[in-house]
XYZ file of C-alpha atoms in Angstrom:
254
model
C 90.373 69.669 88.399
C 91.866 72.396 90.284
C 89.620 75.493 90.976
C 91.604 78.130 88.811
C 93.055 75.510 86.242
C 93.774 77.347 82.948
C 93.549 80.875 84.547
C 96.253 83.914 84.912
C 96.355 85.692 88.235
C 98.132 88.978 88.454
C 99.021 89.252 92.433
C 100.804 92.799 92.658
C 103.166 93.169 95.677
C 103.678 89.027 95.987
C 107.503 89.177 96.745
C 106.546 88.498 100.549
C 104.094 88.790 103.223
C 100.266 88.681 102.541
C 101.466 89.217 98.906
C 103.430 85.985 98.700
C 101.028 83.917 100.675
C 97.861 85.094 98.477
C 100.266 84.297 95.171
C 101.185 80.718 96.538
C 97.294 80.205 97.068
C 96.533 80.837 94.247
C 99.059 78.998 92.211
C 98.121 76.058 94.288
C 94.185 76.085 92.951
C 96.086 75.770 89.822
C 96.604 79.558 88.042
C 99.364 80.661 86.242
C 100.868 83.500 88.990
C 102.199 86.677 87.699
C 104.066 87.573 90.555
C 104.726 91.378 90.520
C 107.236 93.467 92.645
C 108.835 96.610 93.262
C 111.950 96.676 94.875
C 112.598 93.073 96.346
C 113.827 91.083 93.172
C 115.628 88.304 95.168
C 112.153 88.054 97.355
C 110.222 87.839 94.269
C 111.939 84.757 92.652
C 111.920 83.597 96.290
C 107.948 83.572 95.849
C 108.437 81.648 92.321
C 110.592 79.365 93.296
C 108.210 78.343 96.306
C 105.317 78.103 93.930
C 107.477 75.848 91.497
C 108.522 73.435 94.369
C 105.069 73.348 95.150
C 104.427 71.936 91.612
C 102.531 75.290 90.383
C 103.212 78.333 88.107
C 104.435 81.268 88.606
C 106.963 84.204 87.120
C 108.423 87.756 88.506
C 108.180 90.835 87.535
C 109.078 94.313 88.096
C 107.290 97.500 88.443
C 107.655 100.415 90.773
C 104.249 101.526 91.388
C 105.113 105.068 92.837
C 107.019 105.983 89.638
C 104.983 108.291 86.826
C 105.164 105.917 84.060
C 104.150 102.619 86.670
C 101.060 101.510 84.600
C 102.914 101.633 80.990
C 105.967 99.476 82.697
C 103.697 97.379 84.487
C 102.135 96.208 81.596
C 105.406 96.221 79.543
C 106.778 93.847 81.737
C 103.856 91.462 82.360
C 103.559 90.966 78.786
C 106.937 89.806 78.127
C 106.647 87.487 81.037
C 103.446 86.021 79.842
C 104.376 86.399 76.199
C 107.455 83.887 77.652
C 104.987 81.045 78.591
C 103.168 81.119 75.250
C 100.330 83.018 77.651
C 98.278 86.007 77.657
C 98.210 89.148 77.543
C 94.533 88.029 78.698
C 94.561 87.466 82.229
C 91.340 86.641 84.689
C 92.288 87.829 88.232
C 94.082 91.002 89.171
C 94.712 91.308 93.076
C 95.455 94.730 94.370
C 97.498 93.783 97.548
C 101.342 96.390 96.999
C 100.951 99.198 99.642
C 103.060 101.230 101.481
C 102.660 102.368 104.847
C 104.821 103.926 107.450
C 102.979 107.855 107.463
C 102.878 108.673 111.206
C 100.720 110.708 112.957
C 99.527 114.346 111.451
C 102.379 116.211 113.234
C 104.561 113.783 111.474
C 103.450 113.764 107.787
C 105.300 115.406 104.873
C 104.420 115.731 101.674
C 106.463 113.890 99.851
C 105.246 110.407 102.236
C 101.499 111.907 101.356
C 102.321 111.268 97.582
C 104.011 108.863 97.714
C 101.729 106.520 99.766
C 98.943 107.885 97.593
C 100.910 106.863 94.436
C 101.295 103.392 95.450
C 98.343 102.567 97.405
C 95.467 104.718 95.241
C 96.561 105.562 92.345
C 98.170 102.636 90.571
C 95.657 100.232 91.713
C 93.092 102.277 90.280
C 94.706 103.296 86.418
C 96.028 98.739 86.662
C 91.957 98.414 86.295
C 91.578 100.935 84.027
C 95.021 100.063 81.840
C 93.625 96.184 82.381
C 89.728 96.533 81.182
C 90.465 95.118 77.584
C 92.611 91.909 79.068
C 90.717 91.228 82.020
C 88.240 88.443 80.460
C 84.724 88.635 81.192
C 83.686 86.651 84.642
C 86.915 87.714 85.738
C 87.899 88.917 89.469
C 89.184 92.017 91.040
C 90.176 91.673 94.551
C 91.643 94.601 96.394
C 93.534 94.416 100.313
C 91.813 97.175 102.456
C 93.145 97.611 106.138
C 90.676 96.639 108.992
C 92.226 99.999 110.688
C 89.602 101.896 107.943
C 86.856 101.189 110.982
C 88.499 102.483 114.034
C 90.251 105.823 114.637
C 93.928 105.113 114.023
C 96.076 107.921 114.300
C 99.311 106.456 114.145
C 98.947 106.337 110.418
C 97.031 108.655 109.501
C 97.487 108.884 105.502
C 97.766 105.148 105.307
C 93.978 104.590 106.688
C 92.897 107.777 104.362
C 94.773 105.498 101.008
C 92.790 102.171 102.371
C 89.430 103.853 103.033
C 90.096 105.311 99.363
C 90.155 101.481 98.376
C 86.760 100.657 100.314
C 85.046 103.070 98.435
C 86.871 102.776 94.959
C 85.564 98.604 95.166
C 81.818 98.926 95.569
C 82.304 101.662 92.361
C 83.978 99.257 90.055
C 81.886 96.632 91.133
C 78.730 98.316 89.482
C 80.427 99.545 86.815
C 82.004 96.154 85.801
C 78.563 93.917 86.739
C 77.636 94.100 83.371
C 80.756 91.569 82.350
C 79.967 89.124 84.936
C 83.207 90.636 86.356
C 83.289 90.749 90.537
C 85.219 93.626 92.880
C 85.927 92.814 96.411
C 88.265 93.443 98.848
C 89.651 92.152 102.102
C 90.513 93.918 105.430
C 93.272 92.567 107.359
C 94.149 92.945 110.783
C 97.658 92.510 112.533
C 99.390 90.237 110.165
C 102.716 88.969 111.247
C 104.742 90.377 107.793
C 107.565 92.721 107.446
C 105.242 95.902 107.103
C 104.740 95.344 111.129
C 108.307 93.747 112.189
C 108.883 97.237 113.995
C 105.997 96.986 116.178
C 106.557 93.341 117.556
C 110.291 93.488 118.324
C 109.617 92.020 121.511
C 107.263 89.527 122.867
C 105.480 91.680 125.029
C 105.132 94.157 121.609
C 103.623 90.782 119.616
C 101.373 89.793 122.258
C 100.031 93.341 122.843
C 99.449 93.019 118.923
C 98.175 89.957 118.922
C 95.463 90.876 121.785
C 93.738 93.555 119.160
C 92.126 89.984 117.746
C 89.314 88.177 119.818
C 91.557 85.270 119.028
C 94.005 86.743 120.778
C 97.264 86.193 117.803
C 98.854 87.228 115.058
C 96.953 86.623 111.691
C 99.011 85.044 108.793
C 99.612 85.465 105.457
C 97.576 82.199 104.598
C 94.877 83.213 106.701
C 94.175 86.251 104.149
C 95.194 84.607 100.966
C 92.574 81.722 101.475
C 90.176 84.114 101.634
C 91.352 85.946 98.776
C 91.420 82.257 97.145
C 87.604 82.023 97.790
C 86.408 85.616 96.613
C 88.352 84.699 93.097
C 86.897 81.058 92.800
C 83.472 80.034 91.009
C 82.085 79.713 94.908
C 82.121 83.266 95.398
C 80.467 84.078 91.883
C 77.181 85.791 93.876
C 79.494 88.394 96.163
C 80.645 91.448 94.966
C 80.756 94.752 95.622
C 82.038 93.446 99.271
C 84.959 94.192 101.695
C 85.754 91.237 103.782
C 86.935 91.136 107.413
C 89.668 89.136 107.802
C 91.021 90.126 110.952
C 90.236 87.737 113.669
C 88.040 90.178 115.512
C 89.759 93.172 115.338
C 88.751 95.280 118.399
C 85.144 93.813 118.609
């Protein structure tokens, strides 16, 4: 039997990138993928239509996470998609992966990227727990994607390392508070990953391979290489870790 037969996943972000590659993981240990997503609709049934052809389950929907009112229409919308499939509006694993980057160094920052990255990357993560307490059954999983760049000074994005080291200390919190359900909090901390949130930086090959050298291993990670982590940390195996954020960055800058 497949390790996440009869389970719902929630994968927020999962129209491409790490998103998409954690969502197809985890559709193909056998859970029903909600596949959320702001902005990229065609993307998203992109995702669900790889899952499908893959022989799994999966379904899109929409939510922009930087708007007021994200957490109500988040919820909205995942219920009428699970509500659709004769499921839910239980679920068992919510992963934390949508972010926005793209803040620049101090002299660069305005206010309005400040919120806005803080919106998307803090806040709504924090209030989908909260909103999701009473669906999430208990033994469930909560994983959330740090940034490796949360241990080394990176000033080229200054406000985007401040929203991820928010997330390495909001996961050790929740997973304390939610230990008493037999419910685990983790999160993983990606390197370079060759996804569109990067694409500016490795317009050349001399741009990838410089990149690519921040890992001992000397490339690019992939999405795969973060989603089968992700797929362990939400499986039975990983039923003794919590509380955890997990390098997944080939060695970045050892």
């Amino acid at each position: 039997m497949s390790a996440l037969a009869g389970k719902t996943a929630i994968v927020t972000g999962a129209s491409r990138g790490i998103g998409r590659g954690i969502a197809e993981r985890l559709a193909g240990d056998g859970a029903l993928v909600a596949v959320h997503y702001g902005h990229s609709e065609a993307a998203a049934h992109e995702t669900v239509r790889a899952v499908e052809e893959a022989g799994g389950r999966a379904f899109a929907f929409h939510a922009d996470l930087e708007k007021p009112d994200a957490v109500d229409t988040f919820y909205a919308a995942l219920d009428a998609g699970l509500a659709e499939r004769g499921a839910g509006p239980e679920f068992d694993i919510l992963v934390n992966n949508a972010a926005a980057s793209g803040s620049g160094r101090i002299h660069e920052l305005t206010a309005e990227v400040f919120d806005r990255l803080f919106a998307i990357n803090v806040k709504a993560p924090l209030f989908l727990v909260q909103r999701g307490l009473d669906r999430l059954r208990d033994g469930g999983r909560i994983v959330n994607v740090s940034s490796a760049a949360t241990k080394r000074a990176f000033p080229e994005s200054v406000t985007y390392v401040m929203t991820k080291g928010a997330v390495d200390t909001m996961t050790p919190a929740l997973a304390k508070e939610l230990a008493p359900r037999g419910i685990t909090v983790n999160s993983v901390a990606p390197g370079y990953v060759a996804t569109d949130m990067n694409a500016h930086r490795r317009t050349t090959p001399e741009e990838s391979a410089a990149l690519a050298a921040h890992s001992v291993l000397n490339r690019l990670g992939t999405p795969a290489d973060v989603a089968d982590v992700v797929g362990f940390l939400v499986s039975d195996d990983a039923r003794w870790i919590t509380g955890q954020c997990v390098d997944v960055s080939g060695g970045y800058k050892l």
